PDB file of C-alpha atoms in Angstrom:
ATOM      1  CA  MET J   1     128.939  65.365 -70.895  1.00  0.00           C
ATOM      2  CA  GLN J   2     130.121  62.249 -69.081  1.00  0.00           C
ATOM      3  CA  PHE J   3     129.449  58.754 -70.372  1.00  0.00           C
ATOM      4  CA  TYR J   4     130.233  55.331 -69.002  1.00  0.00           C
ATOM      5  CA  HIS J   5     131.335  52.662 -71.457  1.00  0.00           C
ATOM      6  CA  ALA J   6     129.108  49.590 -71.294  1.00  0.00           C
ATOM      7  CA  ARG J   7     130.359  46.037 -71.752  1.00  0.00           C
ATOM      8  CA  ARG J   8     128.113  43.541 -73.490  1.00  0.00           C
ATOM      9  CA  ASN J   9     127.178  40.411 -71.589  1.00  0.00           C
ATOM     10  CA  LEU J  10     126.383  37.745 -74.161  1.00  0.00           C
ATOM     11  CA  GLU J  11     124.636  35.390 -71.728  1.00  0.00           C
ATOM     12  CA  PHE J  12     121.399  35.880 -69.860  1.00  0.00           C
ATOM     13  CA  SER J  13     121.407  34.823 -66.226  1.00  0.00           C
ATOM     14  CA  SER J  14     119.460  31.678 -65.408  1.00  0.00           C
ATOM     15  CA  PRO J  15     116.150  32.234 -63.630  1.00  0.00           C
ATOM     16  CA  SER J  16     115.585  30.876 -60.161  1.00  0.00           C
ATOM     17  CA  SER J  17     113.355  27.857 -59.730  1.00  0.00           C
ATOM     18  CA  SER J  18     109.665  28.605 -59.360  1.00  0.00           C
ATOM     19  CA  PRO J  19     106.397  26.683 -58.949  1.00  0.00           C
ATOM     20  CA  LEU J  20     105.286  28.435 -62.151  1.00  0.00           C
ATOM     21  CA  GLU J  21     107.387  25.920 -64.075  1.00  0.00           C
ATOM     22  CA  SER J  22     104.528  23.410 -63.834  1.00  0.00           C
ATOM     23  CA  PRO J  23     102.723  23.069 -67.211  1.00  0.00           C
ATOM     24  CA  VAL J  24      99.354  24.651 -66.392  1.00  0.00           C
ATOM     25  CA  TYR J  25      97.242  26.734 -68.719  1.00  0.00           C
ATOM     26  CA  GLY J  26      98.110  30.394 -69.174  1.00  0.00           C
ATOM     27  CA  VAL J  27     101.434  30.310 -67.338  1.00  0.00           C
ATOM     28  CA  VAL J  28     104.718  31.390 -68.916  1.00  0.00           C
ATOM     29  CA  SER J  29     107.426  29.826 -66.759  1.00  0.00           C
ATOM     30  CA  PRO J  30     110.706  31.644 -65.956  1.00  0.00           C
ATOM     31  CA  ASN J  31     112.648  29.180 -68.123  1.00  0.00           C
ATOM     32  CA  GLU J  32     110.228  29.724 -70.982  1.00  0.00           C
ATOM     33  CA  GLN J  33     110.433  33.490 -70.567  1.00  0.00           C
ATOM     34  CA  LEU J  34     114.226  33.296 -70.732  1.00  0.00           C
ATOM     35  CA  ASP J  35     113.993  31.165 -73.868  1.00  0.00           C
ATOM     36  CA  THR J  36     111.757  33.733 -75.595  1.00  0.00           C
ATOM     37  CA  LYS J  37     114.390  36.424 -74.940  1.00  0.00           C
ATOM     38  CA  VAL J  38     117.128  34.261 -76.421  1.00  0.00           C
ATOM     39  CA  GLN J  39     114.958  33.445 -79.455  1.00  0.00           C
ATOM     40  CA  LEU J  40     114.144  37.085 -80.126  1.00  0.00           C
ATOM     41  CA  ARG J  41     117.739  38.223 -79.602  1.00  0.00           C
ATOM     42  CA  ASN J  42     118.992  35.643 -82.109  1.00  0.00           C
ATOM     43  CA  TRP J  43     116.327  36.565 -84.670  1.00  0.00           C
ATOM     44  CA  LEU J  44     117.179  40.263 -84.341  1.00  0.00           C
ATOM     45  CA  ASN J  45     120.904  39.578 -84.729  1.00  0.00           C
ATOM     46  CA  ASN J  46     120.331  37.439 -87.806  1.00  0.00           C
ATOM     47  CA  GLY J  47     117.599  39.592 -89.378  1.00  0.00           C
ATOM     48  CA  ARG J  48     115.178  36.654 -89.257  1.00  0.00           C
ATOM     49  CA  LEU J  49     111.888  38.400 -88.547  1.00  0.00           C
ATOM     50  CA  SER J  50     109.642  36.770 -91.122  1.00  0.00           C
ATOM     51  CA  ASN J  51     106.695  39.160 -90.697  1.00  0.00           C
ATOM     52  CA  MET J  52     108.464  42.520 -90.779  1.00  0.00           C
ATOM     53  CA  PRO J  53     107.059  44.885 -93.427  1.00  0.00           C
ATOM     54  CA  VAL J  54     108.714  45.469 -96.783  1.00  0.00           C
ATOM     55  CA  GLY J  55     110.943  48.497 -96.334  1.00  0.00           C
ATOM     56  CA  PHE J  56     111.707  47.851 -92.649  1.00  0.00           C
ATOM     57  CA  PRO J  57     112.520  49.761 -90.479  1.00  0.00           C
ATOM     58  CA  PHE J  58     109.810  51.832 -92.185  1.00  0.00           C
ATOM     59  CA  ARG J  59     107.266  50.608 -94.745  1.00  0.00           C
ATOM     60  CA  HIS J  60     107.115  50.809 -98.522  1.00  0.00           C
ATOM     61  CA  VAL J  61     103.718  51.831 -99.896  1.00  0.00           C
ATOM     62  CA  MET J  62     102.581  52.580-103.433  1.00  0.00           C
ATOM     63  CA  ASP J  63     101.635  56.114-104.396  1.00  0.00           C
ATOM     64  CA  ALA J  64      98.942  57.000-106.950  1.00  0.00           C
ATOM     65  CA  ARG J  65     101.372  56.262-109.794  1.00  0.00           C
ATOM     66  CA  GLY J  66     102.264  52.845-108.439  1.00  0.00           C
ATOM     67  CA  THR J  67     105.723  53.990-107.356  1.00  0.00           C
ATOM     68  CA  PRO J  68     106.966  52.710-103.982  1.00  0.00           C
ATOM     69  CA  ARG J  69     107.725  55.345-101.369  1.00  0.00           C
ATOM     70  CA  ILE J  70     108.692  55.306 -97.699  1.00  0.00           C
ATOM     71  CA  SER J  71     105.834  55.583 -95.213  1.00  0.00           C
ATOM     72  CA  TYR J  72     106.494  56.862 -91.692  1.00  0.00           C
ATOM     73  CA  ASP J  73     103.075  55.771 -90.400  1.00  0.00           C
ATOM     74  CA  PRO J  74     103.054  53.643 -87.224  1.00  0.00           C
ATOM     75  CA  TYR J  75     102.795  49.867 -87.481  1.00  0.00           C
ATOM     76  CA  GLU J  76     103.089  46.694 -85.408  1.00  0.00           C
ATOM     77  CA  PHE J  77     103.725  43.078 -86.374  1.00  0.00           C
ATOM     78  CA  ARG J  78     104.050  39.825 -84.462  1.00  0.00           C
ATOM     79  CA  GLU J  79     106.466  36.912 -84.585  1.00  0.00           C
ATOM     80  CA  GLU J  80     105.327  33.524 -83.304  1.00  0.00           C
ATOM     81  CA  LEU J  81     107.651  32.056 -80.677  1.00  0.00           C
ATOM     82  CA  ARG J  82     108.652  28.408 -80.461  1.00  0.00           C
ATOM     83  CA  SER J  83     107.342  27.017 -77.195  1.00  0.00           C
ATOM     84  CA  GLU J  84     106.302  23.778 -75.510  1.00  0.00           C
ATOM     85  CA  SER J  85     103.579  25.602 -73.602  1.00  0.00           C
ATOM     86  CA  ARG J  86     100.009  24.330 -73.932  1.00  0.00           C
ATOM     87  CA  CYS J  87      99.189  27.913 -74.908  1.00  0.00           C
ATOM     88  CA  SER J  88     102.065  28.189 -77.372  1.00  0.00           C
ATOM     89  CA  GLY J  89      99.794  29.686 -80.024  1.00  0.00           C
ATOM     90  CA  HIS J  90      99.519  32.791 -77.860  1.00  0.00           C
ATOM     91  CA  LEU J  91     103.261  33.264 -77.293  1.00  0.00           C
ATOM     92  CA  ALA J  92     104.516  35.913 -79.688  1.00  0.00           C
ATOM     93  CA  ALA J  93     106.943  38.801 -79.854  1.00  0.00           C
ATOM     94  CA  HIS J  94     105.563  42.125 -81.071  1.00  0.00           C
ATOM     95  CA  VAL J  95     107.669  44.790 -82.797  1.00  0.00           C
ATOM     96  CA  SER J  96     106.243  48.260 -83.338  1.00  0.00           C
ATOM     97  CA  PHE J  97     107.254  51.589 -84.851  1.00  0.00           C
ATOM     98  CA  ALA J  98     106.048  55.045 -83.838  1.00  0.00           C
ATOM     99  CA  PRO J  99     106.756  58.245 -85.801  1.00  0.00           C
ATOM    100  CA  SER J 100     108.619  61.219 -84.420  1.00  0.00           C
ATOM    101  CA  ALA J 101     107.657  62.597 -81.030  1.00  0.00           C
ATOM    102  CA  ALA J 102     109.406  65.206 -78.913  1.00  0.00           C
ATOM    103  CA  GLY J 103     111.306  63.981 -75.847  1.00  0.00           C
ATOM    104  CA  ARG J 104     112.197  65.902 -72.708  1.00  0.00           C
ATOM    105  CA  SER J 105     115.046  67.635 -74.545  1.00  0.00           C
ATOM    106  CA  LYS J 106     112.585  68.861 -77.227  1.00  0.00           C
ATOM    107  CA  LYS J 107     114.369  66.686 -79.780  1.00  0.00           C
ATOM    108  CA  GLU J 108     112.173  64.499 -81.964  1.00  0.00           C
ATOM    109  CA  TYR J 109     112.730  60.764 -82.224  1.00  0.00           C
ATOM    110  CA  LEU J 110     111.650  57.851 -84.381  1.00  0.00           C
ATOM    111  CA  SER J 111     110.938  54.937 -82.065  1.00  0.00           C
ATOM    112  CA  TRP J 112     111.026  51.133 -82.363  1.00  0.00           C
ATOM    113  CA  SER J 113     110.139  48.768 -79.530  1.00  0.00           C
ATOM    114  CA  ALA J 114     109.705  45.051 -78.887  1.00  0.00           C
ATOM    115  CA  THR J 115     107.584  43.203 -76.333  1.00  0.00           C
ATOM    116  CA  LEU J 116     107.495  39.602 -75.108  1.00  0.00           C
ATOM    117  CA  PRO J 117     104.986  37.655 -72.989  1.00  0.00           C
ATOM    118  CA  LYS J 118     105.557  38.304 -69.297  1.00  0.00           C
ATOM    119  CA  LEU J 119     105.049  35.900 -66.408  1.00  0.00           C
ATOM    120  CA  ASP J 120     101.325  35.213 -66.254  1.00  0.00           C
ATOM    121  CA  LEU J 121      99.998  34.385 -62.797  1.00  0.00           C
ATOM    122  CA  ARG J 122      96.531  33.404 -64.018  1.00  0.00           C
ATOM    123  CA  PRO J 123      96.434  29.581 -64.156  1.00  0.00           C
ATOM    124  CA  TYR J 124      93.789  27.589 -66.025  1.00  0.00           C
ATOM    125  CA  THR J 125      93.163  30.294 -68.620  1.00  0.00           C
ATOM    126  CA  CYS J 126      94.387  30.143 -72.177  1.00  0.00           C
ATOM    127  CA  GLY J 127      94.232  33.800 -73.161  1.00  0.00           C
ATOM    128  CA  PRO J 128      97.244  35.786 -74.367  1.00  0.00           C
ATOM    129  CA  PRO J 129      99.689  36.605 -71.550  1.00  0.00           C
ATOM    130  CA  PRO J 130     100.264  40.313 -70.892  1.00  0.00           C
ATOM    131  CA  LYS J 131     103.070  42.012 -72.831  1.00  0.00           C
ATOM    132  CA  ALA J 132     106.339  43.126 -71.268  1.00  0.00           C
ATOM    133  CA  PRO J 133     108.549  45.708 -73.040  1.00  0.00           C
ATOM    134  CA  VAL J 134     112.034  44.255 -73.547  1.00  0.00           C
ATOM    135  CA  ALA J 135     113.717  46.528 -76.119  1.00  0.00           C
ATOM    136  CA  HIS J 136     113.460  50.167 -77.149  1.00  0.00           C
ATOM    137  CA  VAL J 137     115.445  52.040 -79.797  1.00  0.00           C
ATOM    138  CA  ARG J 138     114.949  55.642 -80.793  1.00  0.00           C
ATOM    139  CA  VAL J 139     116.649  57.635 -83.539  1.00  0.00           C
ATOM    140  CA  ASP J 140     117.064  61.404 -83.415  1.00  0.00           C
ATOM    141  CA  THR J 141     115.291  62.728 -86.530  1.00  0.00           C
ATOM    142  CA  GLU J 142     118.365  64.873 -87.254  1.00  0.00           C
ATOM    143  CA  VAL J 143     120.301  61.647 -87.863  1.00  0.00           C
ATOM    144  CA  MET J 144     117.982  60.959 -90.804  1.00  0.00           C
ATOM    145  CA  ASN J 145     119.273  64.151 -92.449  1.00  0.00           C
ATOM    146  CA  THR J 146     122.772  62.627 -92.714  1.00  0.00           C
ATOM    147  CA  GLU J 147     124.196  59.907 -94.939  1.00  0.00           C
ATOM    148  CA  TYR J 148     123.818  57.518 -91.994  1.00  0.00           C
ATOM    149  CA  GLY J 149     120.073  58.130 -92.154  1.00  0.00           C
ATOM    150  CA  LYS J 150     120.164  56.844 -95.722  1.00  0.00           C
ATOM    151  CA  HIS J 151     121.844  53.665 -94.448  1.00  0.00           C
ATOM    152  CA  ILE J 152     119.080  53.246 -91.840  1.00  0.00           C
ATOM    153  CA  GLU J 153     116.420  53.532 -94.553  1.00  0.00           C
ATOM    154  CA  ARG J 154     118.096  50.925 -96.762  1.00  0.00           C
ATOM    155  CA  ASP J 155     119.548  48.404 -94.304  1.00  0.00           C
ATOM    156  CA  PRO J 156     117.099  46.788 -91.830  1.00  0.00           C
ATOM    157  CA  ARG J 157     119.974  45.211 -89.894  1.00  0.00           C
ATOM    158  CA  ILE J 158     120.890  48.548 -88.283  1.00  0.00           C
ATOM    159  CA  ILE J 159     117.663  48.860 -86.278  1.00  0.00           C
ATOM    160  CA  LEU J 160     117.333  45.093 -85.765  1.00  0.00           C
ATOM    161  CA  ARG J 161     120.773  44.879 -84.166  1.00  0.00           C
ATOM    162  CA  ALA J 162     120.140  48.003 -82.093  1.00  0.00           C
ATOM    163  CA  LEU J 163     116.994  46.312 -80.746  1.00  0.00           C
ATOM    164  CA  SER J 164     119.086  43.225 -79.989  1.00  0.00           C
ATOM    165  CA  VAL J 165     121.569  45.322 -77.982  1.00  0.00           C
ATOM    166  CA  SER J 166     118.708  47.018 -76.118  1.00  0.00           C
ATOM    167  CA  LEU J 167     117.222  43.610 -75.246  1.00  0.00           C
ATOM    168  CA  GLU J 168     120.559  42.145 -74.210  1.00  0.00           C
ATOM    169  CA  LEU J 169     121.706  45.037 -72.016  1.00  0.00           C
ATOM    170  CA  GLY J 170     118.306  46.187 -70.751  1.00  0.00           C
ATOM    171  CA  LEU J 171     118.939  49.749 -71.958  1.00  0.00           C
ATOM    172  CA  LEU J 172     117.104  52.369 -73.963  1.00  0.00           C
ATOM    173  CA  VAL J 173     119.290  52.803 -77.067  1.00  0.00           C
ATOM    174  CA  THR J 174     119.355  56.287 -78.595  1.00  0.00           C
ATOM    175  CA  VAL J 175     121.031  57.059 -81.927  1.00  0.00           C
ATOM    176  CA  THR J 176     121.936  60.731 -82.038  1.00  0.00           C
ATOM    177  CA  LEU J 177     124.480  63.271 -83.300  1.00  0.00           C
ATOM    178  CA  GLU J 178     127.591  64.665 -81.680  1.00  0.00           C
ATOM    179  CA  GLU J 179     129.625  67.579 -82.990  1.00  0.00           C
ATOM    180  CA  CYS J 180     132.747  66.565 -84.875  1.00  0.00           C
ATOM    181  CA  GLY J 181     135.531  68.767 -83.502  1.00  0.00           C
ATOM    182  CA  ASP J 182     137.862  68.428 -86.491  1.00  0.00           C
ATOM    183  CA  CYS J 183     135.143  68.610 -89.157  1.00  0.00           C
ATOM    184  CA  SER J 184     133.216  71.350 -90.891  1.00  0.00           C
ATOM    185  CA  GLY J 185     129.575  72.020 -90.077  1.00  0.00           C
ATOM    186  CA  GLN J 186     128.425  69.577 -92.765  1.00  0.00           C
ATOM    187  CA  TYR J 187     129.798  66.534 -90.908  1.00  0.00           C
ATOM    188  CA  TRP J 188     128.588  64.893 -87.688  1.00  0.00           C
ATOM    189  CA  ASN J 189     129.516  61.988 -85.433  1.00  0.00           C
ATOM    190  CA  VAL J 190     126.711  59.428 -85.143  1.00  0.00           C
ATOM    191  CA  ILE J 191     126.756  57.795 -81.714  1.00  0.00           C
ATOM    192  CA  TYR J 192     124.716  55.185 -79.840  1.00  0.00           C
ATOM    193  CA  ILE J 193     123.877  56.005 -76.218  1.00  0.00           C
ATOM    194  CA  GLY J 194     122.422  53.519 -73.719  1.00  0.00           C
ATOM    195  CA  THR J 195     120.240  54.765 -70.863  1.00  0.00           C
ATOM    196  CA  ALA J 196     119.469  52.573 -67.838  1.00  0.00           C
ATOM    197  CA  ASN J 197     116.316  52.755 -65.717  1.00  0.00           C
ATOM    198  CA  ASN J 198     118.196  54.839 -63.137  1.00  0.00           C
ATOM    199  CA  GLY J 199     119.082  57.428 -65.794  1.00  0.00           C
ATOM    200  CA  ARG J 200     122.751  56.467 -66.047  1.00  0.00           C
ATOM    201  CA  ARG J 201     123.985  56.838 -69.617  1.00  0.00           C
ATOM    202  CA  SER J 202     126.727  54.950 -71.433  1.00  0.00           C
ATOM    203  CA  LEU J 203     128.377  55.439 -74.801  1.00  0.00           C
ATOM    204  CA  LEU J 204     127.757  52.139 -76.574  1.00  0.00           C
ATOM    205  CA  PHE J 205     129.114  52.743 -80.049  1.00  0.00           C
ATOM    206  CA  ASN J 206     130.489  55.441 -82.343  1.00  0.00           C
ATOM    207  CA  ALA J 207     129.209  54.730 -85.857  1.00  0.00           C
ATOM    208  CA  GLY J 208     131.590  57.282 -87.387  1.00  0.00           C
ATOM    209  CA  VAL J 209     131.522  60.640 -89.156  1.00  0.00           C
ATOM    210  CA  PHE J 210     128.817  61.248 -91.754  1.00  0.00           C
ATOM    211  CA  ARG J 211     128.004  64.141 -94.030  1.00  0.00           C
ATOM    212  CA  GLU J 212     124.658  65.888 -94.209  1.00  0.00           C
ATOM    213  CA  ARG J 213     122.530  64.806 -97.160  1.00  0.00           C
TER     214      ARG J 213
END
């Protein structure tokens, strides 16, 4: 299996000038769209999503005995974005979780995604702009059977930062397992793979060797 190593570009390119920059109702200008990406990236890096559920990246719910447990049910929450737009109340990032679903390889994945308002070409309306997907992270369910899966359950920063990398590089980020050549069958390498729209894959990060639970 051949991978290409990706280099992180910490700056977004500046958008070209556009007549959409005029402050009319319902329009998200290119500069404003760029600013929403920077805001969301910074919040993800710093773990500053104020509306994420307790127990993120999953949810904690109470069972019949009042004991908290992890729920793998889907959810979505929104984060208001700072904006000078006259429709700023409608500018929000949305983060959602979907439970395991089989991909083309028949593997099952847990999936997190983020959307931002896209350029809205409908002037003089003040409805919510359409959503544009900007980040997508999926975790092979087999990863959750390792000690690294326990870290994912307990530390929200792992998925938040993976979403930040996905947003920054424009890649689908997949967390999966790779055989550890010098280890016994109870140990696995946990790796992060980035996939571009053209299908090209890159090895982003090797999280290390982890034992099965």
